């Protein structure tokens, strides 16, 4: 009797596994039974980052022979207020790694490249919310332009190799593990203000509308999206908006935080709406809509989970920007 052939175990490489999205995607991939590789990258040094990452591409190429594989690029230190020079460095690093990946792909490989992009960054100046995959991107600042440039480099990988590419335009992701020293993540900053009993500076109008996506839900959506991409023709490039589909105002978010925390929060309004921060960034998806059903975590539950994580880190007294 001959044993039935077994399907090779999928191999994934997560770049940016230390970040909020990356750490949850790594856990989700491992939980699904895949072998997952991560890389410790010296992001502060452009040349060193390129050396480490292109070397990792070579190692990954050897390890993936004869196996279905994926690369989930979840790295990105930039935020809306980041300067153009720093973002240009991020784009150059991704371009070099994309070129190395392109050169490493042989004929007939079953590979998927997922790029975590920013819906808010690319749609900030677009017309007619809610924004979906058909919306013409119109970034207002360098952050959004950098994300579009990286999407272009990712698309080139598909065109040159036949690898399937997903451009995942994510909503505002929040949850346990967010780096609190970064000037972003209003929901996590609410939790930090609660834990430290300090006032919260608010840089946008309370009428500002955003879509908040819990990190665990985002990770499940990313992994499902990668699996779904394998059903597409070789060389396909698919834009996918990843959002909760439940937009709220900043004012509502603050009131919900007060309800979950059972205490008032002190806020300090700081100026008006800055460049790149628009009032209405509602999102919806019209592509692979079955993936959207994975956004199940209610805002109150996500707030409570994030608050518990932030409080434990504050109590421990360690570095908050980890």
PDB file of C-alpha atoms in Angstrom:
ATOM      1  CA  UNK A   1       0.000   0.000   0.000  1.00  0.00           C
ATOM      2  CA  UNK A   2       1.440   3.398  -0.996  1.00  0.00           C
ATOM      3  CA  UNK A   3       1.070   6.362   1.324  1.00  0.00           C
ATOM      4  CA  UNK A   4      -0.759   9.320  -0.154  1.00  0.00           C
ATOM      5  CA  UNK A   5       1.533  12.254  -0.962  1.00  0.00           C
ATOM      6  CA  UNK A   6       1.572  14.986   1.665  1.00  0.00           C
ATOM      7  CA  UNK A   7       1.273  18.681   0.899  1.00  0.00           C
ATOM      8  CA  UNK A   8       4.476  20.544   1.761  1.00  0.00           C
ATOM      9  CA  UNK A   9       4.152  22.780   4.808  1.00  0.00           C
ATOM     10  CA  UNK A  10       3.747  26.427   3.882  1.00  0.00           C
ATOM     11  CA  UNK A  11       6.634  28.756   4.649  1.00  0.00           C
ATOM     12  CA  UNK A  12       6.095  32.399   5.567  1.00  0.00           C
ATOM     13  CA  UNK A  13       8.499  35.264   6.173  1.00  0.00           C
ATOM     14  CA  UNK A  14       7.175  38.203   8.194  1.00  0.00           C
ATOM     15  CA  UNK A  15       9.154  41.430   7.869  1.00  0.00           C
ATOM     16  CA  UNK A  16       8.397  43.789  10.731  1.00  0.00           C
ATOM     17  CA  UNK A  17       7.430  41.027  13.137  1.00  0.00           C
ATOM     18  CA  UNK A  18       8.165  43.294  16.095  1.00  0.00           C
ATOM     19  CA  UNK A  19       5.497  45.824  15.145  1.00  0.00           C
ATOM     20  CA  UNK A  20       1.831  45.744  16.066  1.00  0.00           C
ATOM     21  CA  UNK A  21       0.524  44.181  12.847  1.00  0.00           C
ATOM     22  CA  UNK A  22       3.596  42.012  12.331  1.00  0.00           C
ATOM     23  CA  UNK A  23       3.563  40.381  15.755  1.00  0.00           C
ATOM     24  CA  UNK A  24      -0.102  39.440  15.443  1.00  0.00           C
ATOM     25  CA  UNK A  25       0.331  38.180  11.858  1.00  0.00           C
ATOM     26  CA  UNK A  26       3.285  36.053  13.005  1.00  0.00           C
ATOM     27  CA  UNK A  27       1.222  34.500  15.796  1.00  0.00           C
ATOM     28  CA  UNK A  28      -1.716  33.855  13.460  1.00  0.00           C
ATOM     29  CA  UNK A  29       0.461  32.200  10.806  1.00  0.00           C
ATOM     30  CA  UNK A  30       2.095  29.947  13.389  1.00  0.00           C
ATOM     31  CA  UNK A  31      -1.296  29.120  14.840  1.00  0.00           C
ATOM     32  CA  UNK A  32      -2.421  28.009  11.390  1.00  0.00           C
ATOM     33  CA  UNK A  33       0.434  25.493  11.223  1.00  0.00           C
ATOM     34  CA  UNK A  34       2.787  27.358   8.923  1.00  0.00           C
ATOM     35  CA  UNK A  35       6.528  27.621   9.412  1.00  0.00           C
ATOM     36  CA  UNK A  36       7.295  31.288  10.015  1.00  0.00           C
ATOM     37  CA  UNK A  37      10.598  33.108   9.710  1.00  0.00           C
ATOM     38  CA  UNK A  38      11.301  36.571  11.099  1.00  0.00           C
ATOM     39  CA  UNK A  39      14.339  38.830  10.792  1.00  0.00           C
ATOM     40  CA  UNK A  40      15.948  41.191  13.274  1.00  0.00           C
ATOM     41  CA  UNK A  41      16.582  44.294  11.158  1.00  0.00           C
ATOM     42  CA  UNK A  42      18.714  47.330  12.167  1.00  0.00           C
ATOM     43  CA  UNK A  43      16.147  49.761  10.777  1.00  0.00           C
ATOM     44  CA  UNK A  44      18.029  52.872  11.915  1.00  0.00           C
ATOM     45  CA  UNK A  45      20.853  52.106   9.433  1.00  0.00           C
ATOM     46  CA  UNK A  46      19.720  52.007   5.795  1.00  0.00           C
ATOM     47  CA  UNK A  47      22.738  50.160   4.406  1.00  0.00           C
ATOM     48  CA  UNK A  48      22.730  47.621   7.226  1.00  0.00           C
ATOM     49  CA  UNK A  49      18.988  47.067   6.802  1.00  0.00           C
ATOM     50  CA  UNK A  50      19.467  46.319   3.112  1.00  0.00           C
ATOM     51  CA  UNK A  51      22.343  43.914   3.821  1.00  0.00           C
ATOM     52  CA  UNK A  52      20.393  42.010   6.450  1.00  0.00           C
ATOM     53  CA  UNK A  53      17.182  41.838   4.434  1.00  0.00           C
ATOM     54  CA  UNK A  54      18.737  40.872   1.100  1.00  0.00           C
ATOM     55  CA  UNK A  55      20.695  38.177   2.919  1.00  0.00           C
ATOM     56  CA  UNK A  56      17.444  36.967   4.442  1.00  0.00           C
ATOM     57  CA  UNK A  57      15.927  36.815   0.937  1.00  0.00           C
ATOM     58  CA  UNK A  58      18.683  34.404  -0.103  1.00  0.00           C
ATOM     59  CA  UNK A  59      18.112  32.202   2.950  1.00  0.00           C
ATOM     60  CA  UNK A  60      14.366  32.277   2.359  1.00  0.00           C
ATOM     61  CA  UNK A  61      14.832  31.284  -1.290  1.00  0.00           C
ATOM     62  CA  UNK A  62      16.780  28.177  -0.284  1.00  0.00           C
ATOM     63  CA  UNK A  63      14.260  27.208   2.393  1.00  0.00           C
ATOM     64  CA  UNK A  64      11.150  27.573   0.227  1.00  0.00           C
ATOM     65  CA  UNK A  65      12.121  25.273  -2.649  1.00  0.00           C
ATOM     66  CA  UNK A  66       9.160  23.124  -3.615  1.00  0.00           C
ATOM     67  CA  UNK A  67       6.889  24.711  -1.021  1.00  0.00           C
ATOM     68  CA  UNK A  68       4.070  27.274  -1.129  1.00  0.00           C
ATOM     69  CA  UNK A  69       5.353  30.463   0.461  1.00  0.00           C
ATOM     70  CA  UNK A  70       4.446  33.993   1.394  1.00  0.00           C
ATOM     71  CA  UNK A  71       6.164  37.200   2.414  1.00  0.00           C
ATOM     72  CA  UNK A  72       4.170  39.526   4.677  1.00  0.00           C
ATOM     73  CA  UNK A  73       5.798  42.966   4.708  1.00  0.00           C
ATOM     74  CA  UNK A  74       4.392  44.554   7.875  1.00  0.00           C
ATOM     75  CA  UNK A  75       7.290  46.929   8.550  1.00  0.00           C
ATOM     76  CA  UNK A  76       7.047  50.691   8.600  1.00  0.00           C
ATOM     77  CA  UNK A  77       8.254  53.258  11.101  1.00  0.00           C
ATOM     78  CA  UNK A  78       6.603  56.184   9.360  1.00  0.00           C
ATOM     79  CA  UNK A  79       3.435  57.978  10.452  1.00  0.00           C
ATOM     80  CA  UNK A  80       1.420  60.814   8.927  1.00  0.00           C
ATOM     81  CA  UNK A  81       3.766  63.441  10.394  1.00  0.00           C
ATOM     82  CA  UNK A  82       7.023  61.708   9.377  1.00  0.00           C
ATOM     83  CA  UNK A  83       9.357  63.737   7.196  1.00  0.00           C
ATOM     84  CA  UNK A  84       9.972  63.014   3.530  1.00  0.00           C
ATOM     85  CA  UNK A  85      13.655  62.086   3.945  1.00  0.00           C
ATOM     86  CA  UNK A  86      12.961  59.355   6.506  1.00  0.00           C
ATOM     87  CA  UNK A  87      10.139  57.955   4.404  1.00  0.00           C
ATOM     88  CA  UNK A  88      12.328  57.982   1.303  1.00  0.00           C
ATOM     89  CA  UNK A  89      14.748  55.721   3.179  1.00  0.00           C
ATOM     90  CA  UNK A  90      11.909  53.308   3.943  1.00  0.00           C
ATOM     91  CA  UNK A  91      10.915  53.217   0.273  1.00  0.00           C
ATOM     92  CA  UNK A  92      14.497  52.625  -0.875  1.00  0.00           C
ATOM     93  CA  UNK A  93      14.908  49.703   1.524  1.00  0.00           C
ATOM     94  CA  UNK A  94      11.691  48.114   0.311  1.00  0.00           C
ATOM     95  CA  UNK A  95      12.680  48.662  -3.320  1.00  0.00           C
ATOM     96  CA  UNK A  96      16.007  46.893  -2.813  1.00  0.00           C
ATOM     97  CA  UNK A  97      14.389  43.979  -1.013  1.00  0.00           C
ATOM     98  CA  UNK A  98      11.683  43.697  -3.680  1.00  0.00           C
ATOM     99  CA  UNK A  99      14.395  43.582  -6.337  1.00  0.00           C
ATOM    100  CA  UNK A 100      16.236  40.839  -4.449  1.00  0.00           C
ATOM    101  CA  UNK A 101      13.022  38.872  -4.073  1.00  0.00           C
ATOM    102  CA  UNK A 102      12.309  39.253  -7.797  1.00  0.00           C
ATOM    103  CA  UNK A 103      15.753  37.918  -8.682  1.00  0.00           C
ATOM    104  CA  UNK A 104      15.288  34.924  -6.367  1.00  0.00           C
ATOM    105  CA  UNK A 105      12.005  33.656  -7.829  1.00  0.00           C
ATOM    106  CA  UNK A 106      12.196  30.713 -10.186  1.00  0.00           C
ATOM    107  CA  UNK A 107       9.559  29.503 -12.655  1.00  0.00           C
ATOM    108  CA  UNK A 108       6.379  28.017 -11.285  1.00  0.00           C
ATOM    109  CA  UNK A 109       6.814  29.084  -7.668  1.00  0.00           C
ATOM    110  CA  UNK A 110       3.630  29.297  -5.570  1.00  0.00           C
ATOM    111  CA  UNK A 111       4.368  32.575  -3.814  1.00  0.00           C
ATOM    112  CA  UNK A 112       2.372  35.486  -2.405  1.00  0.00           C
ATOM    113  CA  UNK A 113       3.699  38.903  -1.411  1.00  0.00           C
ATOM    114  CA  UNK A 114       1.474  40.808   1.014  1.00  0.00           C
ATOM    115  CA  UNK A 115       2.279  44.489   1.568  1.00  0.00           C
ATOM    116  CA  UNK A 116       0.693  46.197   4.559  1.00  0.00           C
ATOM    117  CA  UNK A 117      -0.148  49.655   3.240  1.00  0.00           C
ATOM    118  CA  UNK A 118      -2.213  52.478   4.740  1.00  0.00           C
ATOM    119  CA  UNK A 119      -5.771  53.246   3.697  1.00  0.00           C
ATOM    120  CA  UNK A 120      -5.683  56.546   5.554  1.00  0.00           C
ATOM    121  CA  UNK A 121      -2.411  57.538   3.940  1.00  0.00           C
ATOM    122  CA  UNK A 122      -3.369  56.830   0.339  1.00  0.00           C
ATOM    123  CA  UNK A 123      -7.004  58.025   0.524  1.00  0.00           C
ATOM    124  CA  UNK A 124      -6.503  61.175   2.646  1.00  0.00           C
ATOM    125  CA  UNK A 125      -7.220  63.505  -0.269  1.00  0.00           C
ATOM    126  CA  UNK A 126      -9.623  61.274  -2.164  1.00  0.00           C
ATOM    127  CA  UNK A 127     -13.198  62.308  -2.856  1.00  0.00           C
ATOM    128  CA  UNK A 128     -16.424  60.649  -1.773  1.00  0.00           C
ATOM    129  CA  UNK A 129     -16.097  58.550   1.373  1.00  0.00           C
ATOM    130  CA  UNK A 130     -16.520  55.742   2.201  1.00  0.00           C
ATOM    131  CA  UNK A 131     -13.413  54.737   0.275  1.00  0.00           C
ATOM    132  CA  UNK A 132     -12.996  51.295  -1.279  1.00  0.00           C
ATOM    133  CA  UNK A 133     -10.659  49.490  -3.651  1.00  0.00           C
ATOM    134  CA  UNK A 134     -12.035  51.401  -6.659  1.00  0.00           C
ATOM    135  CA  UNK A 135     -11.296  54.804  -5.107  1.00  0.00           C
ATOM    136  CA  UNK A 136      -8.548  56.774  -6.819  1.00  0.00           C
ATOM    137  CA  UNK A 137      -5.744  57.293  -4.269  1.00  0.00           C
ATOM    138  CA  UNK A 138      -4.862  60.892  -3.495  1.00  0.00           C
ATOM    139  CA  UNK A 139      -2.305  61.188  -0.683  1.00  0.00           C
ATOM    140  CA  UNK A 140      -1.831  64.586   0.945  1.00  0.00           C
ATOM    141  CA  UNK A 141       1.542  64.132   2.624  1.00  0.00           C
ATOM    142  CA  UNK A 142       4.816  62.248   2.168  1.00  0.00           C
ATOM    143  CA  UNK A 143       3.560  59.310   4.243  1.00  0.00           C
ATOM    144  CA  UNK A 144       0.802  58.480   1.778  1.00  0.00           C
ATOM    145  CA  UNK A 145       3.059  59.059  -1.224  1.00  0.00           C
ATOM    146  CA  UNK A 146       5.612  56.660   0.256  1.00  0.00           C
ATOM    147  CA  UNK A 147       2.959  53.968   0.677  1.00  0.00           C
ATOM    148  CA  UNK A 148       1.908  54.354  -2.955  1.00  0.00           C
ATOM    149  CA  UNK A 149       5.535  54.119  -4.082  1.00  0.00           C
ATOM    150  CA  UNK A 150       5.963  50.887  -2.135  1.00  0.00           C
ATOM    151  CA  UNK A 151       2.761  49.535  -3.682  1.00  0.00           C
ATOM    152  CA  UNK A 152       4.287  50.256  -7.080  1.00  0.00           C
ATOM    153  CA  UNK A 153       7.450  48.313  -6.244  1.00  0.00           C
ATOM    154  CA  UNK A 154       5.358  45.391  -4.959  1.00  0.00           C
ATOM    155  CA  UNK A 155       3.278  45.374  -8.141  1.00  0.00           C
ATOM    156  CA  UNK A 156       6.475  45.188 -10.188  1.00  0.00           C
ATOM    157  CA  UNK A 157       7.382  41.943  -8.387  1.00  0.00           C
ATOM    158  CA  UNK A 158       4.146  40.393  -9.670  1.00  0.00           C
ATOM    159  CA  UNK A 159       4.702  41.622 -13.210  1.00  0.00           C
ATOM    160  CA  UNK A 160       8.261  40.293 -13.384  1.00  0.00           C
ATOM    161  CA  UNK A 161       7.880  36.945 -11.592  1.00  0.00           C
ATOM    162  CA  UNK A 162       4.263  35.763 -11.633  1.00  0.00           C
ATOM    163  CA  UNK A 163       4.116  35.928  -7.833  1.00  0.00           C
ATOM    164  CA  UNK A 164       0.689  37.008  -6.604  1.00  0.00           C
ATOM    165  CA  UNK A 165       0.671  40.332  -4.787  1.00  0.00           C
ATOM    166  CA  UNK A 166      -1.840  41.771  -2.340  1.00  0.00           C
ATOM    167  CA  UNK A 167      -1.775  45.469  -1.487  1.00  0.00           C
ATOM    168  CA  UNK A 168      -3.499  45.467   1.895  1.00  0.00           C
ATOM    169  CA  UNK A 169      -4.721  48.968   2.706  1.00  0.00           C
ATOM    170  CA  UNK A 170      -5.349  48.816   6.437  1.00  0.00           C
ATOM    171  CA  UNK A 171      -7.549  50.987   8.605  1.00  0.00           C
ATOM    172  CA  UNK A 172      -6.308  52.295  11.979  1.00  0.00           C
ATOM    173  CA  UNK A 173      -5.040  49.120  13.642  1.00  0.00           C
ATOM    174  CA  UNK A 174      -4.940  49.019  17.442  1.00  0.00           C
ATOM    175  CA  UNK A 175      -4.474  46.423  20.135  1.00  0.00           C
ATOM    176  CA  UNK A 176      -2.045  44.882  22.627  1.00  0.00           C
ATOM    177  CA  UNK A 177       1.610  45.425  21.762  1.00  0.00           C
ATOM    178  CA  UNK A 178       1.438  48.840  20.104  1.00  0.00           C
ATOM    179  CA  UNK A 179       4.534  50.993  20.472  1.00  0.00           C
ATOM    180  CA  UNK A 180       3.416  53.817  22.709  1.00  0.00           C
ATOM    181  CA  UNK A 181       6.313  56.141  21.993  1.00  0.00           C
ATOM    182  CA  UNK A 182       5.182  56.605  18.394  1.00  0.00           C
ATOM    183  CA  UNK A 183       3.048  59.703  17.714  1.00  0.00           C
ATOM    184  CA  UNK A 184       0.127  57.608  16.486  1.00  0.00           C
ATOM    185  CA  UNK A 185      -2.520  55.234  17.769  1.00  0.00           C
ATOM    186  CA  UNK A 186      -5.153  57.424  19.428  1.00  0.00           C
ATOM    187  CA  UNK A 187      -6.840  54.439  21.014  1.00  0.00           C
ATOM    188  CA  UNK A 188      -3.595  53.207  22.601  1.00  0.00           C
ATOM    189  CA  UNK A 189      -2.804  56.752  23.694  1.00  0.00           C
ATOM    190  CA  UNK A 190      -6.208  56.876  25.393  1.00  0.00           C
ATOM    191  CA  UNK A 191      -5.256  53.732  27.285  1.00  0.00           C
ATOM    192  CA  UNK A 192      -1.879  55.218  28.220  1.00  0.00           C
ATOM    193  CA  UNK A 193      -3.501  58.411  29.504  1.00  0.00           C
ATOM    194  CA  UNK A 194      -5.827  56.281  31.623  1.00  0.00           C
ATOM    195  CA  UNK A 195      -2.979  54.149  33.017  1.00  0.00           C
ATOM    196  CA  UNK A 196      -0.725  57.119  33.841  1.00  0.00           C
ATOM    197  CA  UNK A 197      -3.559  59.497  34.818  1.00  0.00           C
ATOM    198  CA  UNK A 198      -2.148  62.169  32.548  1.00  0.00           C
ATOM    199  CA  UNK A 199      -4.145  64.422  30.235  1.00  0.00           C
ATOM    200  CA  UNK A 200      -4.431  63.317  26.621  1.00  0.00           C
ATOM    201  CA  UNK A 201      -3.424  65.794  23.897  1.00  0.00           C
ATOM    202  CA  UNK A 202      -5.912  65.595  21.021  1.00  0.00           C
ATOM    203  CA  UNK A 203      -4.630  66.923  17.702  1.00  0.00           C
ATOM    204  CA  UNK A 204      -7.803  66.449  15.640  1.00  0.00           C
ATOM    205  CA  UNK A 205     -11.432  67.508  15.826  1.00  0.00           C
ATOM    206  CA  UNK A 206     -13.744  65.297  17.894  1.00  0.00           C
ATOM    207  CA  UNK A 207     -15.865  65.020  14.725  1.00  0.00           C
ATOM    208  CA  UNK A 208     -13.023  63.222  12.923  1.00  0.00           C
ATOM    209  CA  UNK A 209     -14.236  59.841  11.613  1.00  0.00           C
ATOM    210  CA  UNK A 210     -11.941  56.826  11.567  1.00  0.00           C
ATOM    211  CA  UNK A 211     -12.221  53.053  11.232  1.00  0.00           C
ATOM    212  CA  UNK A 212     -10.516  51.185  14.096  1.00  0.00           C
ATOM    213  CA  UNK A 213      -9.502  47.579  13.400  1.00  0.00           C
ATOM    214  CA  UNK A 214      -8.452  45.292  16.259  1.00  0.00           C
ATOM    215  CA  UNK A 215      -4.975  43.819  15.658  1.00  0.00           C
ATOM    216  CA  UNK A 216      -6.049  40.210  16.177  1.00  0.00           C
ATOM    217  CA  UNK A 217      -8.821  40.643  13.619  1.00  0.00           C
ATOM    218  CA  UNK A 218      -6.412  42.355  11.220  1.00  0.00           C
ATOM    219  CA  UNK A 219      -4.005  39.411  11.487  1.00  0.00           C
ATOM    220  CA  UNK A 220      -6.723  36.873  10.720  1.00  0.00           C
ATOM    221  CA  UNK A 221      -7.777  38.966   7.740  1.00  0.00           C
ATOM    222  CA  UNK A 222      -4.199  39.186   6.447  1.00  0.00           C
ATOM    223  CA  UNK A 223      -3.692  35.425   6.678  1.00  0.00           C
ATOM    224  CA  UNK A 224      -7.039  34.737   5.001  1.00  0.00           C
ATOM    225  CA  UNK A 225      -6.198  37.261   2.282  1.00  0.00           C
ATOM    226  CA  UNK A 226      -2.880  35.534   1.555  1.00  0.00           C
ATOM    227  CA  UNK A 227      -4.697  32.200   1.222  1.00  0.00           C
ATOM    228  CA  UNK A 228      -7.330  33.772  -1.025  1.00  0.00           C
ATOM    229  CA  UNK A 229      -4.659  35.259  -3.287  1.00  0.00           C
ATOM    230  CA  UNK A 230      -3.469  31.759  -4.231  1.00  0.00           C
ATOM    231  CA  UNK A 231      -6.754  31.284  -6.102  1.00  0.00           C
ATOM    232  CA  UNK A 232      -5.936  34.204  -8.421  1.00  0.00           C
ATOM    233  CA  UNK A 233      -4.006  33.871 -11.719  1.00  0.00           C
ATOM    234  CA  UNK A 234      -0.219  34.102 -11.568  1.00  0.00           C
ATOM    235  CA  UNK A 235       1.039  37.665 -11.554  1.00  0.00           C
ATOM    236  CA  UNK A 236      -2.193  39.062 -10.129  1.00  0.00           C
ATOM    237  CA  UNK A 237      -2.112  42.292  -8.110  1.00  0.00           C
ATOM    238  CA  UNK A 238      -5.116  42.732  -5.838  1.00  0.00           C
ATOM    239  CA  UNK A 239      -5.920  45.794  -3.737  1.00  0.00           C
ATOM    240  CA  UNK A 240      -7.770  44.842  -0.563  1.00  0.00           C
ATOM    241  CA  UNK A 241      -9.117  47.276   2.031  1.00  0.00           C
ATOM    242  CA  UNK A 242      -8.899  45.780   5.519  1.00  0.00           C
ATOM    243  CA  UNK A 243     -11.225  47.572   7.907  1.00  0.00           C
ATOM    244  CA  UNK A 244     -13.831  46.895  10.572  1.00  0.00           C
ATOM    245  CA  UNK A 245     -16.576  48.578   8.563  1.00  0.00           C
ATOM    246  CA  UNK A 246     -17.732  50.285  11.798  1.00  0.00           C
ATOM    247  CA  UNK A 247     -16.434  53.875  11.616  1.00  0.00           C
ATOM    248  CA  UNK A 248     -16.727  56.097  14.689  1.00  0.00           C
ATOM    249  CA  UNK A 249     -15.923  59.693  15.550  1.00  0.00           C
ATOM    250  CA  UNK A 250     -13.067  60.557  17.870  1.00  0.00           C
ATOM    251  CA  UNK A 251     -15.678  61.974  20.233  1.00  0.00           C
ATOM    252  CA  UNK A 252     -17.475  58.627  20.344  1.00  0.00           C
ATOM    253  CA  UNK A 253     -14.178  56.823  20.891  1.00  0.00           C
ATOM    254  CA  UNK A 254     -13.379  59.039  23.880  1.00  0.00           C
ATOM    255  CA  UNK A 255     -16.846  58.541  25.381  1.00  0.00           C
ATOM    256  CA  UNK A 256     -16.575  54.767  24.891  1.00  0.00           C
ATOM    257  CA  UNK A 257     -13.172  54.808  26.593  1.00  0.00           C
ATOM    258  CA  UNK A 258     -14.664  56.648  29.571  1.00  0.00           C
ATOM    259  CA  UNK A 259     -17.382  54.017  29.797  1.00  0.00           C
ATOM    260  CA  UNK A 260     -14.927  51.102  29.616  1.00  0.00           C
ATOM    261  CA  UNK A 261     -12.456  52.692  32.064  1.00  0.00           C
ATOM    262  CA  UNK A 262     -15.215  53.773  34.483  1.00  0.00           C
ATOM    263  CA  UNK A 263     -13.544  57.140  34.968  1.00  0.00           C
ATOM    264  CA  UNK A 264     -13.297  60.460  33.127  1.00  0.00           C
ATOM    265  CA  UNK A 265     -10.369  61.307  30.856  1.00  0.00           C
ATOM    266  CA  UNK A 266      -8.763  64.714  30.737  1.00  0.00           C
ATOM    267  CA  UNK A 267      -8.117  65.982  27.226  1.00  0.00           C
ATOM    268  CA  UNK A 268      -6.098  68.913  25.930  1.00  0.00           C
ATOM    269  CA  UNK A 269      -7.156  70.062  22.445  1.00  0.00           C
ATOM    270  CA  UNK A 270      -4.057  70.953  20.405  1.00  0.00           C
ATOM    271  CA  UNK A 271      -4.671  73.159  17.367  1.00  0.00           C
ATOM    272  CA  UNK A 272      -6.857  72.270  14.402  1.00  0.00           C
ATOM    273  CA  UNK A 273      -6.713  69.576  11.748  1.00  0.00           C
ATOM    274  CA  UNK A 274      -3.116  69.197  10.516  1.00  0.00           C
ATOM    275  CA  UNK A 275      -1.917  68.305   7.030  1.00  0.00           C
ATOM    276  CA  UNK A 276      -2.781  64.722   6.180  1.00  0.00           C
ATOM    277  CA  UNK A 277      -5.452  64.510   8.885  1.00  0.00           C
ATOM    278  CA  UNK A 278      -8.862  64.823   7.218  1.00  0.00           C
ATOM    279  CA  UNK A 279     -12.266  64.665   8.868  1.00  0.00           C
ATOM    280  CA  UNK A 280     -13.853  61.681   7.136  1.00  0.00           C
ATOM    281  CA  UNK A 281     -11.934  58.482   6.419  1.00  0.00           C
ATOM    282  CA  UNK A 282     -14.743  55.941   6.333  1.00  0.00           C
ATOM    283  CA  UNK A 283     -13.758  52.708   4.589  1.00  0.00           C
ATOM    284  CA  UNK A 284     -15.490  49.737   3.038  1.00  0.00           C
ATOM    285  CA  UNK A 285     -14.384  46.798   0.914  1.00  0.00           C
ATOM    286  CA  UNK A 286     -15.832  45.428  -2.301  1.00  0.00           C
ATOM    287  CA  UNK A 287     -13.092  42.826  -2.866  1.00  0.00           C
ATOM    288  CA  UNK A 288     -13.047  39.361  -1.240  1.00  0.00           C
ATOM    289  CA  UNK A 289     -15.805  40.495   1.108  1.00  0.00           C
ATOM    290  CA  UNK A 290     -15.833  37.145   2.897  1.00  0.00           C
ATOM    291  CA  UNK A 291     -12.591  38.235   4.568  1.00  0.00           C
ATOM    292  CA  UNK A 292     -14.409  41.171   6.190  1.00  0.00           C
ATOM    293  CA  UNK A 293     -16.462  38.835   8.386  1.00  0.00           C
ATOM    294  CA  UNK A 294     -13.303  38.233  10.439  1.00  0.00           C
ATOM    295  CA  UNK A 295     -13.491  41.763  11.893  1.00  0.00           C
ATOM    296  CA  UNK A 296     -15.541  40.622  14.879  1.00  0.00           C
ATOM    297  CA  UNK A 297     -14.043  42.321  17.941  1.00  0.00           C
ATOM    298  CA  UNK A 298     -16.353  45.030  19.361  1.00  0.00           C
ATOM    299  CA  UNK A 299     -14.720  48.364  20.114  1.00  0.00           C
ATOM    300  CA  UNK A 300     -15.389  48.066  23.856  1.00  0.00           C
ATOM    301  CA  UNK A 301     -13.757  44.633  24.018  1.00  0.00           C
ATOM    302  CA  UNK A 302     -10.762  45.854  22.032  1.00  0.00           C
ATOM    303  CA  UNK A 303     -10.421  48.865  24.299  1.00  0.00           C
ATOM    304  CA  UNK A 304     -10.491  46.681  27.399  1.00  0.00           C
ATOM    305  CA  UNK A 305      -7.859  44.304  25.997  1.00  0.00           C
ATOM    306  CA  UNK A 306      -5.584  47.150  24.897  1.00  0.00           C
ATOM    307  CA  UNK A 307      -5.998  48.923  28.227  1.00  0.00           C
ATOM    308  CA  UNK A 308      -5.006  45.796  30.156  1.00  0.00           C
ATOM    309  CA  UNK A 309      -1.859  45.459  28.045  1.00  0.00           C
ATOM    310  CA  UNK A 310      -0.900  49.118  28.434  1.00  0.00           C
ATOM    311  CA  UNK A 311      -1.529  49.089  32.187  1.00  0.00           C
ATOM    312  CA  UNK A 312       0.621  45.973  32.655  1.00  0.00           C
ATOM    313  CA  UNK A 313       3.490  47.644  30.793  1.00  0.00           C
ATOM    314  CA  UNK A 314       3.149  50.838  32.820  1.00  0.00           C
ATOM    315  CA  UNK A 315       3.110  48.893  36.092  1.00  0.00           C
ATOM    316  CA  UNK A 316       6.132  46.827  35.011  1.00  0.00           C
ATOM    317  CA  UNK A 317       8.078  50.042  34.500  1.00  0.00           C
ATOM    318  CA  UNK A 318       9.822  48.907  31.319  1.00  0.00           C
ATOM    319  CA  UNK A 319      10.211  50.693  28.001  1.00  0.00           C
ATOM    320  CA  UNK A 320       6.855  51.560  26.476  1.00  0.00           C
ATOM    321  CA  UNK A 321       8.213  51.934  22.945  1.00  0.00           C
ATOM    322  CA  UNK A 322       8.849  48.245  22.329  1.00  0.00           C
TER     323      UNK A 322
END
